[in-house]
Amino acid sequence: MSYRYLEHATDAIIEVEAPTLEEAFVLAGKSVVDTILDSKLVEEKKERTLTVTGKDLSYLLYNWLEEMIILTITDGFAAKKISLQIEKNSSYRITAVLTGEDISFEKHHFKVEIKSPTFHLMEIKQENGVMMRFLLDL
């Protein structure tokens, strides 16, 4: 279970590998926070709940990444621990509980602002685990 940054001149391309879809989405969410700030310095002080939907897995991933960016940059909340469930009916739905704290620029060492996720280069494969690849526009 891991994520890594792939080389790109101006944006962040992240590749996630995990045994399950839920664990892959957790890692994708954590990668957003870690791209923006030093997540090792975040403490588990407060809890937030997020619900995200998507008509398919690509839209679910896009919407999940977008909500994580909004939560971190706009709302000023840094998630340290993420637990989530994914439900599939006619569409997909994530219900997530995030534990973390309000962002302090002195404490959390702001790195870069993410403008948005993109569908460009997005890939989700479910064969012997899950592999996701996505691009964040910086």
Tab-separated table of N, CA and C in Angstrom:
chain	number	residue	atom	x	y	z
A	1	MET	N	0.845	-1.169	0.000
A	1	MET	CA	0.000	0.000	0.000
A	1	MET	C	0.890	1.231	0.000
A	2	SER	N	0.826	2.001	-1.078
A	2	SER	CA	1.695	3.167	-1.157
A	2	SER	C	1.216	4.118	-2.235
A	3	TYR	N	1.796	5.314	-2.200
A	3	TYR	CA	1.635	6.233	-3.315
A	3	TYR	C	2.982	6.858	-3.583
A	4	ARG	N	3.147	7.265	-4.846
A	4	ARG	CA	4.409	7.902	-5.216
A	4	ARG	C	4.136	8.967	-6.261
A	5	TYR	N	5.060	9.927	-6.301
A	5	TYR	CA	4.964	11.003	-7.276
A	5	TYR	C	5.757	10.603	-8.515
A	6	LEU	N	5.133	10.741	-9.677
A	6	LEU	CA	5.814	10.483	-10.933
A	6	LEU	C	6.334	11.809	-11.476
A	7	GLU	N	7.332	11.752	-12.321
A	7	GLU	CA	7.929	12.980	-12.840
A	7	GLU	C	6.988	13.721	-13.776
A	8	HIS	N	6.895	15.030	-13.546
A	8	HIS	CA	6.131	15.925	-14.413
A	8	HIS	C	6.707	17.319	-14.224
A	9	ALA	N	6.810	18.074	-15.302
A	9	ALA	CA	7.476	19.379	-15.256
A	9	ALA	C	6.741	20.402	-14.402
A	10	THR	N	5.413	20.442	-14.463
A	10	THR	CA	4.694	21.520	-13.788
A	10	THR	C	3.600	21.069	-12.836
A	11	ASP	N	3.132	19.850	-12.933
A	11	ASP	CA	2.029	19.374	-12.100
A	11	ASP	C	2.463	18.167	-11.276
A	12	ALA	N	1.564	17.645	-10.470
A	12	ALA	CA	1.854	16.451	-9.669
A	12	ALA	C	1.092	15.273	-10.266
A	13	ILE	N	1.821	14.245	-10.679
A	13	ILE	CA	1.192	12.989	-11.097
A	13	ILE	C	1.446	12.001	-9.967
A	14	ILE	N	0.374	11.424	-9.463
A	14	ILE	CA	0.481	10.521	-8.320
A	14	ILE	C	-0.042	9.150	-8.729
A	15	GLU	N	0.699	8.140	-8.315
A	15	GLU	CA	0.295	6.758	-8.563
A	15	GLU	C	0.091	6.077	-7.214
A	16	VAL	N	-1.073	5.461	-7.054
A	16	VAL	CA	-1.455	4.803	-5.811
A	16	VAL	C	-1.588	3.310	-6.077
A	17	GLU	N	-1.065	2.498	-5.160
A	17	GLU	CA	-1.261	1.047	-5.220
A	17	GLU	C	-1.757	0.581	-3.866
A	18	ALA	N	-2.851	-0.202	-3.880
A	18	ALA	CA	-3.441	-0.689	-2.638
A	18	ALA	C	-4.196	-1.984	-2.904
A	19	PRO	N	-4.404	-2.781	-1.861
A	19	PRO	CA	-5.130	-4.044	-2.039
A	19	PRO	C	-6.616	-3.869	-2.342
A	20	THR	N	-7.243	-2.791	-1.818
A	20	THR	CA	-8.683	-2.597	-2.019
A	20	THR	C	-8.961	-1.195	-2.550
A	21	LEU	N	-10.154	-1.023	-3.087
A	21	LEU	CA	-10.585	0.277	-3.591
A	21	LEU	C	-10.635	1.307	-2.456
A	22	GLU	N	-11.160	0.901	-1.307
A	22	GLU	CA	-11.248	1.821	-0.163
A	22	GLU	C	-9.862	2.307	0.250
A	23	GLU	N	-8.912	1.375	0.344
A	23	GLU	CA	-7.554	1.759	0.743
A	23	GLU	C	-6.893	2.657	-0.310
A	24	ALA	N	-7.199	2.432	-1.569
A	24	ALA	CA	-6.661	3.282	-2.636
A	24	ALA	C	-7.200	4.705	-2.514
A	25	PHE	N	-8.488	4.849	-2.228
A	25	PHE	CA	-9.064	6.180	-2.056
A	25	PHE	C	-8.513	6.875	-0.808
A	26	VAL	N	-8.273	6.121	0.254
A	26	VAL	CA	-7.643	6.703	1.452
A	26	VAL	C	-6.273	7.264	1.087
A	27	LEU	N	-5.465	6.481	0.383
A	27	LEU	CA	-4.128	6.940	-0.013
A	27	LEU	C	-4.199	8.137	-0.960
A	28	ALA	N	-5.163	8.142	-1.868
A	28	ALA	CA	-5.323	9.281	-2.772
A	28	ALA	C	-5.626	10.547	-1.968
A	29	GLY	N	-6.497	10.430	-0.978
A	29	GLY	CA	-6.810	11.571	-0.120
A	29	GLY	C	-5.598	12.055	0.656
A	30	LYS	N	-4.840	11.115	1.206
A	30	LYS	CA	-3.628	11.477	1.960
A	30	LYS	C	-2.591	12.127	1.055
A	31	SER	N	-2.511	11.682	-0.196
A	31	SER	CA	-1.531	12.259	-1.117
A	31	SER	C	-1.841	13.726	-1.405
A	32	VAL	N	-3.129	14.084	-1.424
A	32	VAL	CA	-3.518	15.482	-1.621
A	32	VAL	C	-3.004	16.329	-0.459
A	33	VAL	N	-3.274	15.874	0.764
A	33	VAL	CA	-2.843	16.623	1.950
A	33	VAL	C	-1.326	16.756	1.958
A	34	ASP	N	-0.618	15.663	1.656
A	34	ASP	CA	0.840	15.677	1.695
A	34	ASP	C	1.446	16.517	0.570
A	35	THR	N	0.737	16.691	-0.518
A	35	THR	CA	1.205	17.564	-1.593
A	35	THR	C	1.142	19.030	-1.144
A	36	ILE	N	0.126	19.357	-0.351
A	36	ILE	CA	-0.103	20.735	0.075
A	36	ILE	C	0.763	21.130	1.267
A	37	LEU	N	0.955	20.209	2.218
A	37	LEU	CA	1.683	20.540	3.446
A	37	LEU	C	2.397	19.309	3.989
A	38	ASP	N	3.112	19.474	5.083
A	38	ASP	CA	3.835	18.363	5.699
A	38	ASP	C	2.878	17.599	6.607
A	39	SER	N	2.300	16.532	6.096
A	39	SER	CA	1.265	15.795	6.825
A	39	SER	C	1.808	15.060	8.048
A	40	LYS	N	3.118	14.862	8.118
A	40	LYS	CA	3.698	14.201	9.292
A	40	LYS	C	3.516	15.047	10.551
A	41	LEU	N	3.318	16.342	10.381
A	41	LEU	CA	3.187	17.260	11.515
A	41	LEU	C	1.739	17.464	11.962
A	42	VAL	N	0.792	16.842	11.255
A	42	VAL	CA	-0.630	17.002	11.586
A	42	VAL	C	-0.984	16.084	12.751
A	43	GLU	N	-1.751	16.631	13.690
A	43	GLU	CA	-2.221	15.857	14.842
A	43	GLU	C	-3.709	15.553	14.697
A	44	GLU	N	-4.147	14.490	15.358
A	44	GLU	CA	-5.551	14.072	15.313
A	44	GLU	C	-6.314	14.746	16.452
A	45	LYS	N	-6.865	15.944	16.167
A	45	LYS	CA	-7.548	16.729	17.197
A	45	LYS	C	-9.042	16.892	16.948
A	46	LYS	N	-9.446	16.945	15.679
A	46	LYS	CA	-10.843	17.185	15.301
A	46	LYS	C	-11.272	16.156	14.271
A	47	GLU	N	-12.583	16.027	14.124
A	47	GLU	CA	-13.123	15.076	13.157
A	47	GLU	C	-14.036	15.805	12.175
A	48	ARG	N	-13.957	15.427	10.931
A	48	ARG	CA	-14.832	15.942	9.873
A	48	ARG	C	-15.418	14.755	9.123
A	49	THR	N	-16.581	14.950	8.548
A	49	THR	CA	-17.220	13.920	7.732
A	49	THR	C	-17.415	14.468	6.328
A	50	LEU	N	-17.120	13.648	5.332
A	50	LEU	CA	-17.302	14.019	3.934
A	50	LEU	C	-18.139	12.951	3.244
A	51	THR	N	-19.039	13.394	2.380
A	51	THR	CA	-19.774	12.482	1.512
A	51	THR	C	-19.533	12.942	0.087
A	52	VAL	N	-19.106	12.006	-0.750
A	52	VAL	CA	-18.761	12.321	-2.143
A	52	VAL	C	-19.421	11.287	-3.035
A	53	THR	N	-19.962	11.746	-4.167
A	53	THR	CA	-20.592	10.824	-5.107
A	53	THR	C	-19.963	10.970	-6.492
A	54	GLY	N	-20.162	9.956	-7.315
A	54	GLY	CA	-19.693	9.986	-8.693
A	54	GLY	C	-20.431	8.964	-9.517
A	55	LYS	N	-20.691	9.300	-10.782
A	55	LYS	CA	-21.466	8.389	-11.628
A	55	LYS	C	-20.686	7.127	-11.997
A	56	ASP	N	-19.348	7.190	-11.929
A	56	ASP	CA	-18.494	6.021	-12.127
A	56	ASP	C	-17.237	6.234	-11.287
A	57	LEU	N	-16.300	5.305	-11.348
A	57	LEU	CA	-15.102	5.403	-10.504
A	57	LEU	C	-14.237	6.609	-10.836
A	58	SER	N	-14.143	6.959	-12.109
A	58	SER	CA	-13.339	8.132	-12.488
A	58	SER	C	-13.922	9.411	-11.902
A	59	TYR	N	-15.230	9.568	-12.005
A	59	TYR	CA	-15.878	10.750	-11.431
A	59	TYR	C	-15.812	10.726	-9.907
A	60	LEU	N	-15.906	9.546	-9.321
A	60	LEU	CA	-15.781	9.436	-7.867
A	60	LEU	C	-14.389	9.878	-7.429
A	61	LEU	N	-13.361	9.423	-8.137
A	61	LEU	CA	-11.987	9.825	-7.797
A	61	LEU	C	-11.806	11.321	-7.989
A	62	TYR	N	-12.259	11.863	-9.119
A	62	TYR	CA	-12.148	13.296	-9.371
A	62	TYR	C	-12.828	14.092	-8.250
A	63	ASN	N	-14.070	13.727	-7.929
A	63	ASN	CA	-14.831	14.454	-6.909
A	63	ASN	C	-14.204	14.300	-5.523
A	64	TRP	N	-13.658	13.132	-5.227
A	64	TRP	CA	-12.973	12.890	-3.955
A	64	TRP	C	-11.732	13.786	-3.837
A	65	LEU	N	-10.924	13.816	-4.874
A	65	LEU	CA	-9.722	14.661	-4.864
A	65	LEU	C	-10.109	16.135	-4.728
A	66	GLU	N	-11.137	16.544	-5.454
A	66	GLU	CA	-11.596	17.935	-5.389
A	66	GLU	C	-12.066	18.293	-3.975
A	67	GLU	N	-12.821	17.416	-3.343
A	67	GLU	CA	-13.291	17.681	-1.976
A	67	GLU	C	-12.133	17.724	-0.980
A	68	MET	N	-11.128	16.874	-1.184
A	68	MET	CA	-9.951	16.903	-0.296
A	68	MET	C	-9.180	18.212	-0.463
A	69	ILE	N	-9.093	18.722	-1.684
A	69	ILE	CA	-8.426	20.008	-1.936
A	69	ILE	C	-9.207	21.135	-1.265
A	70	ILE	N	-10.524	21.141	-1.426
A	70	ILE	CA	-11.366	22.174	-0.813
A	70	ILE	C	-11.251	22.121	0.703
A	71	LEU	N	-11.323	20.931	1.270
A	71	LEU	CA	-11.222	20.772	2.717
A	71	LEU	C	-9.894	21.323	3.229
A	72	THR	N	-8.826	21.053	2.501
A	72	THR	CA	-7.500	21.470	2.956
A	72	THR	C	-7.246	22.951	2.683
A	73	ILE	N	-7.404	23.387	1.450
A	73	ILE	CA	-7.036	24.759	1.084
A	73	ILE	C	-8.112	25.771	1.475
A	74	THR	N	-9.358	25.502	1.143
A	74	THR	CA	-10.422	26.479	1.393
A	74	THR	C	-10.881	26.460	2.849
A	75	ASP	N	-11.130	25.254	3.381
A	75	ASP	CA	-11.621	25.145	4.751
A	75	ASP	C	-10.495	25.180	5.784
A	76	GLY	N	-9.254	24.968	5.366
A	76	GLY	CA	-8.121	25.033	6.286
A	76	GLY	C	-8.043	23.886	7.265
A	77	PHE	N	-8.451	22.698	6.820
A	77	PHE	CA	-8.408	21.510	7.685
A	77	PHE	C	-7.465	20.479	7.076
A	78	ALA	N	-6.506	20.019	7.859
A	78	ALA	CA	-5.554	19.006	7.396
A	78	ALA	C	-5.921	17.654	7.992
A	79	ALA	N	-6.184	16.690	7.139
A	79	ALA	CA	-6.544	15.347	7.592
A	79	ALA	C	-5.285	14.514	7.819
A	80	LYS	N	-5.235	13.832	8.940
A	80	LYS	CA	-4.140	12.911	9.258
A	80	LYS	C	-4.595	11.466	9.034
A	81	LYS	N	-5.789	11.166	9.508
A	81	LYS	CA	-6.337	9.813	9.409
A	81	LYS	C	-7.634	9.880	8.611
A	82	ILE	N	-7.783	8.949	7.672
A	82	ILE	CA	-8.987	8.891	6.839
A	82	ILE	C	-9.530	7.465	6.885
A	83	SER	N	-10.797	7.345	7.215
A	83	SER	CA	-11.458	6.045	7.081
A	83	SER	C	-12.701	6.268	6.239
A	84	LEU	N	-12.963	5.346	5.322
A	84	LEU	CA	-14.093	5.551	4.413
A	84	LEU	C	-14.698	4.236	3.977
A	85	GLN	N	-15.925	4.369	3.489
A	85	GLN	CA	-16.641	3.253	2.891
A	85	GLN	C	-17.120	3.701	1.521
A	86	ILE	N	-17.109	2.775	0.579
A	86	ILE	CA	-17.617	3.059	-0.758
A	86	ILE	C	-18.833	2.172	-1.004
A	87	GLU	N	-19.922	2.809	-1.417
A	87	GLU	CA	-21.138	2.080	-1.764
A	87	GLU	C	-21.380	2.235	-3.260
A	88	LYS	N	-21.889	1.182	-3.877
A	88	LYS	CA	-22.216	1.256	-5.304
A	88	LYS	C	-23.663	0.837	-5.500
A	89	ASN	N	-24.442	1.747	-6.021
A	89	ASN	CA	-25.809	1.464	-6.455
A	89	ASN	C	-25.869	1.862	-7.927
A	90	SER	N	-26.702	2.830	-8.274
A	90	SER	CA	-26.694	3.332	-9.650
A	90	SER	C	-25.480	4.229	-9.880
A	91	SER	N	-24.888	4.727	-8.777
A	91	SER	CA	-23.654	5.497	-8.831
A	91	SER	C	-22.804	5.091	-7.623
A	92	TYR	N	-21.679	5.740	-7.473
A	92	TYR	CA	-20.790	5.450	-6.343
A	92	TYR	C	-20.923	6.534	-5.289
A	93	ARG	N	-20.684	6.141	-4.040
A	93	ARG	CA	-20.769	7.090	-2.926
A	93	ARG	C	-19.701	6.758	-1.887
A	94	ILE	N	-18.945	7.775	-1.494
A	94	ILE	CA	-17.969	7.648	-0.409
A	94	ILE	C	-18.538	8.351	0.813
A	95	THR	N	-18.484	7.665	1.930
A	95	THR	CA	-18.746	8.289	3.224
A	95	THR	C	-17.447	8.166	3.998
A	96	ALA	N	-16.864	9.327	4.347
A	96	ALA	CA	-15.538	9.340	4.959
A	96	ALA	C	-15.544	10.104	6.278
A	97	VAL	N	-14.756	9.605	7.221
A	97	VAL	CA	-14.495	10.298	8.479
A	97	VAL	C	-13.014	10.640	8.469
A	98	LEU	N	-12.715	11.929	8.634
A	98	LEU	CA	-11.339	12.410	8.610
A	98	LEU	C	-10.994	13.000	9.965
A	99	THR	N	-9.843	12.627	10.486
A	99	THR	CA	-9.378	13.157	11.759
A	99	THR	C	-8.103	13.942	11.492
A	100	GLY	N	-8.041	15.140	12.043
A	100	GLY	CA	-6.875	15.992	11.827
A	100	GLY	C	-6.989	17.251	12.645
A	101	GLU	N	-6.539	18.372	12.069
A	101	GLU	CA	-6.588	19.637	12.799
A	101	GLU	C	-6.619	20.809	11.826
A	102	ASP	N	-6.950	21.978	12.372
A	102	ASP	CA	-6.921	23.196	11.580
A	102	ASP	C	-5.477	23.480	11.166
A	103	ILE	N	-5.309	23.999	9.968
A	103	ILE	CA	-3.970	24.242	9.431
A	103	ILE	C	-3.340	25.469	10.077
A	104	SER	N	-2.082	25.289	10.433
A	104	SER	CA	-1.232	26.393	10.873
A	104	SER	C	-0.062	26.424	9.903
A	105	PHE	N	0.091	27.538	9.172
A	105	PHE	CA	1.157	27.603	8.169
A	105	PHE	C	2.543	27.487	8.798
A	106	GLU	N	2.706	27.977	10.025
A	106	GLU	CA	4.005	27.853	10.706
A	106	GLU	C	4.284	26.397	11.072
A	107	LYS	N	3.273	25.708	11.566
A	107	LYS	CA	3.451	24.326	12.026
A	107	LYS	C	3.520	23.324	10.876
A	108	HIS	N	2.639	23.463	9.884
A	108	HIS	CA	2.473	22.424	8.868
A	108	HIS	C	3.283	22.635	7.593
A	109	HIS	N	4.048	23.702	7.509
A	109	HIS	CA	4.961	23.961	6.389
A	109	HIS	C	4.283	23.825	5.027
A	110	PHE	N	3.484	24.805	4.687
A	110	PHE	CA	2.788	24.855	3.402
A	110	PHE	C	3.788	24.652	2.259
A	111	LYS	N	3.461	23.748	1.324
A	111	LYS	CA	4.344	23.449	0.192
A	111	LYS	C	3.868	24.106	-1.098
A	112	VAL	N	2.651	23.768	-1.517
A	112	VAL	CA	2.152	24.241	-2.811
A	112	VAL	C	0.629	24.202	-2.801
A	113	GLU	N	0.024	25.072	-3.600
A	113	GLU	CA	-1.424	25.062	-3.728
A	113	GLU	C	-1.822	24.215	-4.937
A	114	ILE	N	-2.815	23.373	-4.733
A	114	ILE	CA	-3.367	22.579	-5.829
A	114	ILE	C	-4.574	23.333	-6.369
A	115	LYS	N	-4.588	23.580	-7.692
A	115	LYS	CA	-5.735	24.262	-8.303
A	115	LYS	C	-6.917	23.305	-8.411
A	116	SER	N	-6.650	22.121	-8.965
A	116	SER	CA	-7.732	21.154	-9.141
A	116	SER	C	-7.181	19.813	-9.602
A	117	PRO	N	-7.976	18.753	-9.424
A	117	PRO	CA	-7.628	17.489	-10.068
A	117	PRO	C	-8.005	17.607	-11.546
A	118	THR	N	-7.560	16.662	-12.351
A	118	THR	CA	-7.941	16.650	-13.767
A	118	THR	C	-8.277	15.213	-14.173
A	119	PHE	N	-8.969	15.080	-15.271
A	119	PHE	CA	-9.211	13.750	-15.843
A	119	PHE	C	-8.049	13.337	-16.742
A	120	HIS	N	-7.193	14.299	-17.100
A	120	HIS	CA	-6.045	14.019	-17.973
A	120	HIS	C	-5.123	13.007	-17.305
A	121	LEU	N	-4.802	11.933	-17.979
A	121	LEU	CA	-3.929	10.849	-17.514
A	121	LEU	C	-4.522	10.026	-16.370
A	122	MET	N	-5.793	10.249	-16.014
A	122	MET	CA	-6.402	9.482	-14.931
A	122	MET	C	-6.580	8.029	-15.361
A	123	GLU	N	-6.242	7.145	-14.438
A	123	GLU	CA	-6.329	5.712	-14.722
A	123	GLU	C	-6.674	4.982	-13.429
A	124	ILE	N	-7.589	4.021	-13.515
A	124	ILE	CA	-7.933	3.173	-12.373
A	124	ILE	C	-7.991	1.740	-12.875
A	125	LYS	N	-7.143	0.888	-12.306
A	125	LYS	CA	-7.132	-0.528	-12.679
A	125	LYS	C	-7.384	-1.363	-11.429
A	126	GLN	N	-8.245	-2.365	-11.574
A	126	GLN	CA	-8.540	-3.271	-10.469
A	126	GLN	C	-8.185	-4.694	-10.882
A	127	GLU	N	-6.915	-5.006	-10.813
A	127	GLU	CA	-6.407	-6.348	-11.128
A	127	GLU	C	-5.366	-6.692	-10.078
A	128	ASN	N	-5.609	-7.717	-9.281
A	128	ASN	CA	-4.693	-8.054	-8.183
A	128	ASN	C	-4.435	-6.838	-7.305
A	129	GLY	N	-5.499	-6.224	-6.846
A	129	GLY	CA	-5.410	-4.981	-6.090
A	129	GLY	C	-5.851	-3.822	-6.963
A	130	VAL	N	-5.548	-2.631	-6.506
A	130	VAL	CA	-5.988	-1.420	-7.213
A	130	VAL	C	-4.785	-0.536	-7.502
A	131	MET	N	-4.736	-0.028	-8.727
A	131	MET	CA	-3.737	0.967	-9.113
A	131	MET	C	-4.501	2.173	-9.640
A	132	MET	N	-4.174	3.342	-9.096
A	132	MET	CA	-4.759	4.592	-9.565
A	132	MET	C	-3.630	5.515	-9.977
A	133	ARG	N	-3.874	6.287	-11.012
A	133	ARG	CA	-2.933	7.326	-11.415
A	133	ARG	C	-3.760	8.564	-11.722
A	134	PHE	N	-3.328	9.710	-11.209
A	134	PHE	CA	-4.069	10.936	-11.448
A	134	PHE	C	-3.121	12.133	-11.427
A	135	LEU	N	-3.575	13.212	-12.075
A	135	LEU	CA	-2.785	14.426	-12.179
A	135	LEU	C	-3.476	15.537	-11.397
A	136	LEU	N	-2.693	16.241	-10.577
A	136	LEU	CA	-3.183	17.406	-9.858
A	136	LEU	C	-2.577	18.643	-10.485
A	137	ASP	N	-3.412	19.567	-10.887
A	137	ASP	CA	-2.973	20.817	-11.518
A	137	ASP	C	-2.500	21.772	-10.420
A	138	LEU	N	-1.200	22.087	-10.447
A	138	LEU	CA	-0.625	22.964	-9.412
A	138	LEU	C	-0.594	24.405	-9.862
